[in-house]
Each structure stands twice: as structure tokens, then as C-alpha cells.
Coordinates of C-alpha atoms in Angstrom, one line a residue:
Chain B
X24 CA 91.0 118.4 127.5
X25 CA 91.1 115.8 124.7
X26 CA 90.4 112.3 125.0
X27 CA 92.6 109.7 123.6
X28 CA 90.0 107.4 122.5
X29 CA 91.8 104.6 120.7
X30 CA 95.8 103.4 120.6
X31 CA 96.5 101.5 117.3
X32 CA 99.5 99.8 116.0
X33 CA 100.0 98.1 112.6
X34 CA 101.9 96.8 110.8
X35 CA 102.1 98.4 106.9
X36 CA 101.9 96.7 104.6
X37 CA 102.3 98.4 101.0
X38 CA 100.5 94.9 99.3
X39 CA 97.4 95.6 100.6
X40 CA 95.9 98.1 98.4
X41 CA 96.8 95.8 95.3
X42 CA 95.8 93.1 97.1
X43 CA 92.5 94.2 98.2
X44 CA 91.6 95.4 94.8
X45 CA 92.9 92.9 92.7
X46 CA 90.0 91.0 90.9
X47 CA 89.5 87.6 88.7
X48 CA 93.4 86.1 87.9
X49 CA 94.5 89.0 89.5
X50 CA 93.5 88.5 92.9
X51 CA 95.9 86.5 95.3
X52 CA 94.7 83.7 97.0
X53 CA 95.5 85.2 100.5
X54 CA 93.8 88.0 99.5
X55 CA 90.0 87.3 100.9
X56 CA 91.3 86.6 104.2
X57 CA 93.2 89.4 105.0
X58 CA 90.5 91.9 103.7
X59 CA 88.2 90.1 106.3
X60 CA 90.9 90.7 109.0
X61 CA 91.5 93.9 108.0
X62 CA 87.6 95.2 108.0
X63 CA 87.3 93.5 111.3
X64 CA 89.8 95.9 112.6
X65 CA 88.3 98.5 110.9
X66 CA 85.7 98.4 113.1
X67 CA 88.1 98.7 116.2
X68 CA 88.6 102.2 115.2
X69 CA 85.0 103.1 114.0
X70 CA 83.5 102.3 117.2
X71 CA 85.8 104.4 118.8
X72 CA 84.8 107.5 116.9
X73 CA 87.5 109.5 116.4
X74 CA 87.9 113.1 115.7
X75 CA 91.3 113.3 114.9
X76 CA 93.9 110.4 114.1
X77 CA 97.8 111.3 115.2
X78 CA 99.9 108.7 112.7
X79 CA 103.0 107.7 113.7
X80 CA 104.7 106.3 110.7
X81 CA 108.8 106.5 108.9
X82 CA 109.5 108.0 106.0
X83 CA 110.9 105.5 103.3
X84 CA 113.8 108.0 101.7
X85 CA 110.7 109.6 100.5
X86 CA 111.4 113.4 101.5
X87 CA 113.4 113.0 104.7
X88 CA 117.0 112.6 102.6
X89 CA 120.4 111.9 104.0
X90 CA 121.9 115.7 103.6
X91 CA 119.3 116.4 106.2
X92 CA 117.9 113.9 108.2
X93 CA 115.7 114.5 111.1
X94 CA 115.5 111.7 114.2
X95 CA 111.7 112.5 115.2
X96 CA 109.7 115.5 113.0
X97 CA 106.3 116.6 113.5
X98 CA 104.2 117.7 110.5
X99 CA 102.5 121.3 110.6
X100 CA 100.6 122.0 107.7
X101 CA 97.0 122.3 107.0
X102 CA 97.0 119.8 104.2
X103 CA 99.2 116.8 103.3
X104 CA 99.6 115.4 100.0
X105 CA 100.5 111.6 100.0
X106 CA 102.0 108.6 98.7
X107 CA 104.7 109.1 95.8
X108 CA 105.7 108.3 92.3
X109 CA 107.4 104.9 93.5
X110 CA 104.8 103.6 95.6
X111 CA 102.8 104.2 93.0
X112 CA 105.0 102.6 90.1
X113 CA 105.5 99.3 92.8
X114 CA 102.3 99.0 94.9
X115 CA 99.9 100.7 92.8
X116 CA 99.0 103.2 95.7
X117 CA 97.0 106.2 95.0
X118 CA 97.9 109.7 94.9
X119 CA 95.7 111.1 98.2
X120 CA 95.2 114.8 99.8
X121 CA 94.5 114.3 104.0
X122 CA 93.9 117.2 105.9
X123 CA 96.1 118.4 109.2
X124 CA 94.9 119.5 112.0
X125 CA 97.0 122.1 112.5
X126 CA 96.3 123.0 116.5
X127 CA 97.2 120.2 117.6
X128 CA 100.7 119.7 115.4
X129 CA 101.5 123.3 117.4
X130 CA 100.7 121.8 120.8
X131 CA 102.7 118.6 119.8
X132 CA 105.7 120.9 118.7
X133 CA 105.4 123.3 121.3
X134 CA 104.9 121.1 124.5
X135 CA 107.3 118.6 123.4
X136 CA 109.8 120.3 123.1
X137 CA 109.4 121.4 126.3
X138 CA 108.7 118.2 127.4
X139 CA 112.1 117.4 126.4
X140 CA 112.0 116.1 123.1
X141 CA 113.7 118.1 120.4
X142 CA 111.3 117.5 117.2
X143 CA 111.8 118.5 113.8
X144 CA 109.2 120.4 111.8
X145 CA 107.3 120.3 108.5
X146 CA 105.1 123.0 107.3
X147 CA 105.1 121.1 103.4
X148 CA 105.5 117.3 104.5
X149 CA 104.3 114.4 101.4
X150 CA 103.3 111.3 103.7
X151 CA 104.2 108.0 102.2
X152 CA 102.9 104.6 102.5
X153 CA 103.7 104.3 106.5
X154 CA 100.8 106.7 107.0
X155 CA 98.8 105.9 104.3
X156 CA 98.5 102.4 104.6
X157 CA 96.5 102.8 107.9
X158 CA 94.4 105.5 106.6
X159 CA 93.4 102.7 103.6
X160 CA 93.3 99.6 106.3
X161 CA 91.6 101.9 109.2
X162 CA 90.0 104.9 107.3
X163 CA 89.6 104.2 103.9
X164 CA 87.1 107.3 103.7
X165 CA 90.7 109.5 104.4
X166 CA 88.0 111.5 106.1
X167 CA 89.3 112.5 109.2
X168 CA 92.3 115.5 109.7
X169 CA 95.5 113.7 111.1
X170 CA 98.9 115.1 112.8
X171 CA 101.8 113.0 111.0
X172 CA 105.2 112.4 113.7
X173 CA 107.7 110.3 111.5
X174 CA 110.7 108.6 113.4
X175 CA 113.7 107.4 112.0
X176 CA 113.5 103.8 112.0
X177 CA 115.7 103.9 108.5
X178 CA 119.2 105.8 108.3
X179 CA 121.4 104.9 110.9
X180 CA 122.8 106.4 113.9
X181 CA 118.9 105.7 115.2
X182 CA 117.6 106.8 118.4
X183 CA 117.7 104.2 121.2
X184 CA 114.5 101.8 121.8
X185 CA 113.6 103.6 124.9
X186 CA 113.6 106.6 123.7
X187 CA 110.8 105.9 121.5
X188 CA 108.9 104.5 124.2
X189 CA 109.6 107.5 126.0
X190 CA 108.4 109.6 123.0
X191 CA 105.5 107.5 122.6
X192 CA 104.6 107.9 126.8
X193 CA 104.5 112.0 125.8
X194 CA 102.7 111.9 123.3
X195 CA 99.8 110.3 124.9
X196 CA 100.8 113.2 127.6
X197 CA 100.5 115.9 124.7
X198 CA 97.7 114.6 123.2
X199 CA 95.6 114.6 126.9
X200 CA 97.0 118.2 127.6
X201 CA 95.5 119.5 124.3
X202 CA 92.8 122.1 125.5
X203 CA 89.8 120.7 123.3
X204 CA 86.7 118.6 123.6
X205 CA 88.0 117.3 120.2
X206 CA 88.4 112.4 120.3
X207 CA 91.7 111.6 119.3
X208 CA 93.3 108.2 118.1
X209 CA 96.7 107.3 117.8
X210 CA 97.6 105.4 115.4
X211 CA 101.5 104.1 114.6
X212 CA 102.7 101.5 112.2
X213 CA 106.0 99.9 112.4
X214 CA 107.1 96.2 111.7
X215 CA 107.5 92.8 112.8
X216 CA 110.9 91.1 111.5
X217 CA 111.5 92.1 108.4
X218 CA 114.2 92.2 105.9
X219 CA 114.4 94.3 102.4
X220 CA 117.2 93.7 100.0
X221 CA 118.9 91.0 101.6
X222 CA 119.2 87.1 101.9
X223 CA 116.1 86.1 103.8
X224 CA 113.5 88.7 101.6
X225 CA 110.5 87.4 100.2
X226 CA 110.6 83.8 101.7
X227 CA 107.1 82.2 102.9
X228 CA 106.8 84.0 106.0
X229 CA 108.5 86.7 108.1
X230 CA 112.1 86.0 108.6
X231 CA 112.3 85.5 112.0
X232 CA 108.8 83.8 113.2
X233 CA 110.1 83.6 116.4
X234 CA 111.0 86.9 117.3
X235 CA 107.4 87.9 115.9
X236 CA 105.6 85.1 118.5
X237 CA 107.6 86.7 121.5
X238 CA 106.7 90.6 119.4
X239 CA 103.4 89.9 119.5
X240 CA 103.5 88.7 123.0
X241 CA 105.3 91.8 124.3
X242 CA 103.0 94.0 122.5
X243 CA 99.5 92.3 123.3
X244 CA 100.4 92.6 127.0
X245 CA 102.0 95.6 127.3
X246 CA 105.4 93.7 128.0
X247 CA 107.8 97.3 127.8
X248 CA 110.0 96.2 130.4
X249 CA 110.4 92.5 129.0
X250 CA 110.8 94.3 125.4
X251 CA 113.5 96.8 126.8
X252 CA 115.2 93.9 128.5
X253 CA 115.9 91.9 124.9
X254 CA 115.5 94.8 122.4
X255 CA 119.0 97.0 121.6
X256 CA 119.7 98.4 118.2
X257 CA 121.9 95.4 117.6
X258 CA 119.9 93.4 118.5
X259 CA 117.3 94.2 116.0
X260 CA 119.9 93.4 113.3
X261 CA 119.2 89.3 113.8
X262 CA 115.6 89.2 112.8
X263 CA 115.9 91.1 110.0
X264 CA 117.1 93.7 108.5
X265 CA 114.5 96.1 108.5
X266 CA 113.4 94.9 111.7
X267 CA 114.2 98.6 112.8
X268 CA 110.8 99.3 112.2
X269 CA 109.9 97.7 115.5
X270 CA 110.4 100.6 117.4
X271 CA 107.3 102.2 116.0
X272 CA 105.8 99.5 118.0
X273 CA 107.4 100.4 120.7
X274 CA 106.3 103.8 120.4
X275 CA 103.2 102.7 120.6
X276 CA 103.4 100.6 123.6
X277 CA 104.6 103.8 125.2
X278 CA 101.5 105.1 123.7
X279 CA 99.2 102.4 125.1
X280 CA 101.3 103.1 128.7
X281 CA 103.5 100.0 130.7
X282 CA 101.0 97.3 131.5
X283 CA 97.9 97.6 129.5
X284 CA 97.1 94.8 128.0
X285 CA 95.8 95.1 124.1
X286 CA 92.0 95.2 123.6
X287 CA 92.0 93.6 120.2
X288 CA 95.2 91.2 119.0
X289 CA 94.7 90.0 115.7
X290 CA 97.8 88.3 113.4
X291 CA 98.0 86.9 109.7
X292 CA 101.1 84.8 108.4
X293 CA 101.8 86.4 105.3
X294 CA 104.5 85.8 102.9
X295 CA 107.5 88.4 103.4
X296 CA 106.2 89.2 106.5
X297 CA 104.1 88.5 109.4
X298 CA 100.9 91.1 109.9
X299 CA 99.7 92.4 113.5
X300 CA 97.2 94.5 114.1
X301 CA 96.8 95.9 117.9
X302 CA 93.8 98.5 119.5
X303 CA 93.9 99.6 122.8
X304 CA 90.8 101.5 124.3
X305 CA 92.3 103.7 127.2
X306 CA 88.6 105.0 128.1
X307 CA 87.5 101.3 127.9
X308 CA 85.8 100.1 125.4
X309 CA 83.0 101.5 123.2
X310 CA 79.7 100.3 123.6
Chain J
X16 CA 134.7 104.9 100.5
X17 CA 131.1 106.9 99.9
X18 CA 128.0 105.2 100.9
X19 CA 126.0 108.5 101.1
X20 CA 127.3 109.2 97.4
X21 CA 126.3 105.7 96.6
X22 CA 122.7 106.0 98.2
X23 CA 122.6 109.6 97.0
X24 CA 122.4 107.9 93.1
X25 CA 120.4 105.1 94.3
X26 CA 118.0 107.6 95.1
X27 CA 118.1 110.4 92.9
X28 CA 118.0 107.8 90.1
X29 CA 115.0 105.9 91.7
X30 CA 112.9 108.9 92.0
X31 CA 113.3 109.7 88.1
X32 CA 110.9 107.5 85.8
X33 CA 113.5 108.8 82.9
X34 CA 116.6 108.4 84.8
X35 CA 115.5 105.1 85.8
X36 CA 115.0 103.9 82.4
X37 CA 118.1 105.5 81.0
X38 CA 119.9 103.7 84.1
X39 CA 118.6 100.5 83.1
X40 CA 119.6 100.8 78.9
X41 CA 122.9 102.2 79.4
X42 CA 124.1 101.3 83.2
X43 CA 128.0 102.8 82.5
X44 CA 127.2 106.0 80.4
X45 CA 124.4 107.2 83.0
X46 CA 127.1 106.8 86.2
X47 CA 129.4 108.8 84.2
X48 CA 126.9 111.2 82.9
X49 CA 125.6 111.5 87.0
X50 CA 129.2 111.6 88.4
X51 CA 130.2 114.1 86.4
X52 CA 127.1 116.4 86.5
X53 CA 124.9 115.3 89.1
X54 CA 126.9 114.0 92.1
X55 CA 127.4 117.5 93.8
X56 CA 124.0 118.5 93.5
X57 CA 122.7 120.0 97.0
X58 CA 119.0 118.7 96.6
X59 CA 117.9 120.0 99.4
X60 CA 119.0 123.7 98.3
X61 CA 118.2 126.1 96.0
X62 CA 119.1 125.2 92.0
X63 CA 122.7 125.8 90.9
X64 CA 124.3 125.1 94.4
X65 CA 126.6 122.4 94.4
X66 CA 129.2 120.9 96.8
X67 CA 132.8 120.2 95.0
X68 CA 134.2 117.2 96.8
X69 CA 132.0 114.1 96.1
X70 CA 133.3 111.3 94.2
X71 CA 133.1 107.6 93.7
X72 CA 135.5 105.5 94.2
X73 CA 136.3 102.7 91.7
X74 CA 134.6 99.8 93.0
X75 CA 131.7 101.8 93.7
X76 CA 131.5 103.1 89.9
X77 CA 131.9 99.5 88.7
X78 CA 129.4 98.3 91.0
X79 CA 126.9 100.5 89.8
X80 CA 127.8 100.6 86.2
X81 CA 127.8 96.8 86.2
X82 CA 124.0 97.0 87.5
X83 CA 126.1 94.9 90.5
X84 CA 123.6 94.4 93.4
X85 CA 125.8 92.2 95.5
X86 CA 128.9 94.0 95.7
X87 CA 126.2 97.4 96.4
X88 CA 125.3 95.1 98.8
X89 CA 129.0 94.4 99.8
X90 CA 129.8 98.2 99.8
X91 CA 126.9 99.0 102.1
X92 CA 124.3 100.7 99.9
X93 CA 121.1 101.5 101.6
X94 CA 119.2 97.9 101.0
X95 CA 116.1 99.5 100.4
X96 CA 117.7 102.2 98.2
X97 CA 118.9 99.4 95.8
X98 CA 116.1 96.8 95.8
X99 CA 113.5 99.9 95.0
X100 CA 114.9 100.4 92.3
X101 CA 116.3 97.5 90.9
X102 CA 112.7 96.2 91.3
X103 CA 111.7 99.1 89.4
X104 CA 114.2 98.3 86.3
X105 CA 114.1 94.3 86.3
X106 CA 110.7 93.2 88.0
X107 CA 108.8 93.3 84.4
X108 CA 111.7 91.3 82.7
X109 CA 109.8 88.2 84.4
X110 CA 106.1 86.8 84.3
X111 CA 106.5 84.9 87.7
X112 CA 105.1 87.3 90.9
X113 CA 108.0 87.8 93.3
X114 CA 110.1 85.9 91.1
X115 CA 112.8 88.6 90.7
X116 CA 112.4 89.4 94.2
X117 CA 113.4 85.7 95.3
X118 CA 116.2 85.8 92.8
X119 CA 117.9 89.0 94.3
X120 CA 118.0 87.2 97.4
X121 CA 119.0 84.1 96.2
X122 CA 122.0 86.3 95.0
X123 CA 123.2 87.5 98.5
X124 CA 122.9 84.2 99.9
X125 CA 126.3 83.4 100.8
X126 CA 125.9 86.7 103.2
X127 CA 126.1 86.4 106.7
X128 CA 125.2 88.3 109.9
X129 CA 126.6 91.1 110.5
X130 CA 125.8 92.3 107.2
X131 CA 128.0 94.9 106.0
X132 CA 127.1 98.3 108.0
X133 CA 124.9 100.5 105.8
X134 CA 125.5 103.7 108.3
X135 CA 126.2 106.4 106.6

């Protein structure tokens, strides 16, 4: 069966391509820093060797639209286009082409929904920057075939908290029952607090730094019952309001499983928002 | 009230590097131009199917002829639907980085929690 070699959560940040790139006047002065943080977790990944990467990620109203909006989806397709004309225009982000691997996508869809979870399908899915700013942080070759699961973190009603720890707990079931000798990493961004088009956007840090110390906290040691205890969907509403997008970290700690404690915990206070990067080595880690 | 019909323009007129700029030169002709032809579109369908029923109401037309990002935010407009593309229309009116970005939330300042419910 497949091996599930590395659990990764990120944050996304659509800056960092820009950032990263920028040179001369151009370059902020955060900018050194984070690229050093961000190569460092690179390397989390790398030493893991992956053969395949499942990313967890939300569309932005990119192609998931109101008249038709799935809760959880799986992508099915052999290839993916990505990124789209208004990251483009605002981040700078690149137009990219990342292969599926499509086997796996079936034995997601399939077993899951036996398993209980009613997902959605794609067979001609356009990832956006939720996916592909791990695949720049983590895999900048864009090398390696991926399965995309987007969750609705965006267009309310949203599913409960638990139940994207509960999708994230099958999945690392899925991935495990996959009949192949294939190394698979999971890989799921979300956010910290956040808040877009509102009051407290843009200010010098995240806009609730205390709900990202006692985020971090939860997710570094594998805290799900201390994070389902405190976390509802209204309560998600006071740190921010896009702070939604911390149930993609939830997902993840489903993915990591109750208890396990992070591998690698790394943080940067940035402006906007607060970044956390997370890698959990459920074989142990590589030599 | 219409919030999807609101978020529906927010997004159709985001995702249209023409549409976008003809939003931002003439704000009132382009709501009534996209009320009155656009509005029922089906995207997700073939071309040339349409619904029949959606509309604007009036403060929602005059908040978006009036390039009005508070009272959107008021009405409960998708907040990421309207800053996207506000950013897009008004970023490059200033030199500062972020500046217009601070400025939009300067604006909605005097709004509290709950914010007004954006479900649709």
C-alpha cells in the first residue's frame, strides 16, 4: 500500500512569489528572511521524497461559483492548469500546467464516498493560488503529479470544524489503502486569522495575534480536542474574517491524526497576516 | 435584497480585464448595461440560457454605481469579491504599497462585530 511520507500545512500566502522575486527597490525588506524560512521548509519536504503530493487547498471564487457550489470536491483529471487572470493581475503569479495523478483521484472519490463523505468531482478543475502557493514554497520544480481536494472555507453555509477533521482523518485512511508502492505527501494550506475587505485588513500583523499563538499551539501539538473545544463557525468570525480558512488546518491535523506532535514548527510575523509552516513525518523522520 | 446578484457582478466584472476597466470609467452606465443584459446569465450553462427573475434592488444599484464599498460592505457583498476588484480598479491610482489597501479599511472602520452576514 502507499506510504504517507510527509503531512504539511501552510499557510498561503499569494505575496510570496512577488516577494521572493522582487529585486533592487523592488524587493521588500521582509523579503530575505522569509525566503530563508521558506527554503528551510523546503527541505522538510525534499528529504521526505515524495512521489505524489495530495493538496488540500479552497478555491477563491475562482471556478467553484455560487449557482453551484460544492462543500468538498476532488479533482480527476490528468492535467491541471493553474493560477488565473486575477492572481496574475494582483500577485504577479504565473500561469502553470501540474500533472494529476489520476489513480489515486479515483481511489479518493471512490473510497470516500464510501467512506462516508459525499465529494464533488472535477475532470477540468484550474487550481488557484491555494494550491499553487505550496507547489512555489515546497516544490518550486512543479515536478511532481498532485491530487487537488478543495473545501469550502469561503461561501457560507460551511461544513462544521469537525467535519474537516474527520475528512482530513480519511484521507490519510484513503491515501494508506491506495494499492501502490507509490510515497505520498499531504500537503493543505489554510490560514491563521485573517481578514480581507474589512476594518482590521492590512494592519502590521495578523489581526488577531492571539488567536494565532494558541493556533499555532493547537496545531504544533496535535491539540484537536483543545481546537474542537474553542473552535465553532462563529467563533471563527472574531479573529477575522477570513479566519474560515483555519479549517484547512484543521484538516490537516486530522491528517497528521489526534496527538502527534509537529516535526518541524516554524512562524514569521508578517504584515496582514501571520505565516506557519508545519511537517509532520508519520514514518519518522528521514535520515 | 440579492447578495448572490450582488456577488454575481462583483465577480463576473472582476474576472473581465475589459469589464473591469469599463466598470471603473463609467460605474452607473456599466450596472445598467449588466442589469439589463447580463444579470440573468446562467454561467455555469450553455450560452443563450438565462434565468428571468434577478434583479437589483435600489440601494444595491446605487451602491455599486456609486463605486460604494461601504454600503457593499453594509449590504453583505462577498468581502473578497469587492476588495479583488476594487484593488484591481484603484490600487495604481496611488504610489504608496498597500496604501489603498489601508485606506479601504480605514473606510469600514466604524464597523463592528458581527459584521453584516455575507451568506448567501
Amino acid at each position: 500500500m502507499a506510504q504517507v511520507v510527509a503531512v504539511i500545512a501552510s499557510t498561503h500566502h499569494p505575496f510570496y512569489y512577488k516577494a521572493s522575486t522582487a529585486t533592487g527597490a523592488d524587493r521588500p525588506p521582509f523579503a530575505d528572511e522569509w525566503v530563508r524560512k521558506v527554503t528551510a521548509f523546503r527541505e522538510t519536504l525534499t528529504r521526505a521524497n515524495p512521489d505524489v503530493l495530495v493538496m488540500v487547498g479552497s478555491d477563491h471564487f475562482h471556478q467553484l461559483w455560487l449557482d453551484n457550489m460544492p462543500q468538498f470536491l476532488v479533482g480527476k483529471a490528468p492535467f491541471y492548469d493553474a493560477n488565473w487572470h486575477n492572481e496574475q493581475r494582483e500577485f504577479g503569479l504565473p500561469r502553470m500546467l501540474l500533472r494529476g495523478q489520476e489513480d489515486l483521484s479515483a481511489h479518493v472519490l471512490r473510497e470516500g464516498l464510501d467512506a462516508g463523505f459525499d465529494l464533488a468531482f472535477s475532470n477540468e478543475l484550474r487550481i488557484d493560488h491555494s494550491i499553487t502557493c505550496p507547489i512555489i514554497t515546497l516544490r518550486p520544480e512543479a515536478d511532481l503529479p498532485i491530487v487537488p481536494i478543495y473545501t469550502n472555507i469561503f461561501a457560507p453555509p460551511l461544513p462544521q470544524p469537525k467535519r474537516f477533521v474527520q475528512l482530513g482523518r480519511t484521507i490519510r485512511e484513503l491515501v494508506e489503502s491506495w494499492p501502490s508502492d507509490l510515497r505520498v505527501a499531504v500537503i493543505g494550506t489554510g490560514h491563521l486569522s485573517l481578514e480581507l475587505g474589512g476594518p482590521r485588513q492590512f494592519g502590521p500583523h495578523g489581526p488577531d495575534p492571539e488567536f494565532d499563538r494558541r493556533a499555532v499551539e493547537w496545531i504544533a501539538n496535535g491539540d484537536l480536542d483543545g481546537c474542537l473545544s474553542e473552535v465553532t463557525l462563529d467563533s471563527l468570525h472574531a479573529p477575522g474574517n477570513a479566519t474560515h480558512g483555519f479549517m484547512d488546518f484543521m484538516l490537516m491535523m486530522g491528517v497528521a491524526g489526534a496527538g502527534a506532535k509537529a516535526d518541524y514548527v516554524d512562524t514569521y510575523d508578517l504584515f496582514h497576516t501571520m505565516e506557519a509552516y508545519f511537517t509532520w513525518y508519520p514514518q519518522g523522520a528521514p535520515a | 435584497m440579492s447578495k448572490y446578484l450582488l456577488d454575481k457582478f462583483l465577480y463576473t466584472v472582476d474576472r473581465d480585464a475589459d469589464l473591469t476597466e469599463r466598470y471603473r470609467e463609467d460605474p452607473a452606465g456599466t450596472v445598467d448595461w449588466w442589469e439589463s443584459t447580463m444579470a440573468n446569465a446562467l454561467l455555469n450553462s450553455h450560452s443563450g440560457e438565462a434565468s428571468t427573475w434577478l434583479r437589483f434592488t435600489d440601494e444595491e444599484r446605487a451602491a455599486l454605481a456609486g463605486h460604494d464599498h461601504v454600503a457593499l460592505f453594509a449590504l453583505g457583498a462577498h468581502p473578497f469579491l469587492t476588495l479583488t476588484l476594487f484593488i484591481a480598479m484603484f490600487e495604481r491610482d496611488h504610489d504608496e504599497p498597500l496604501f489603498y489597501q489601508k485606506q479601504y479599511g480605514a473606510r469600514l472602520a466604524h464597523f463592528e462585530l458581527p459584521y453584516p452576514d455575507i451568506a448567501t
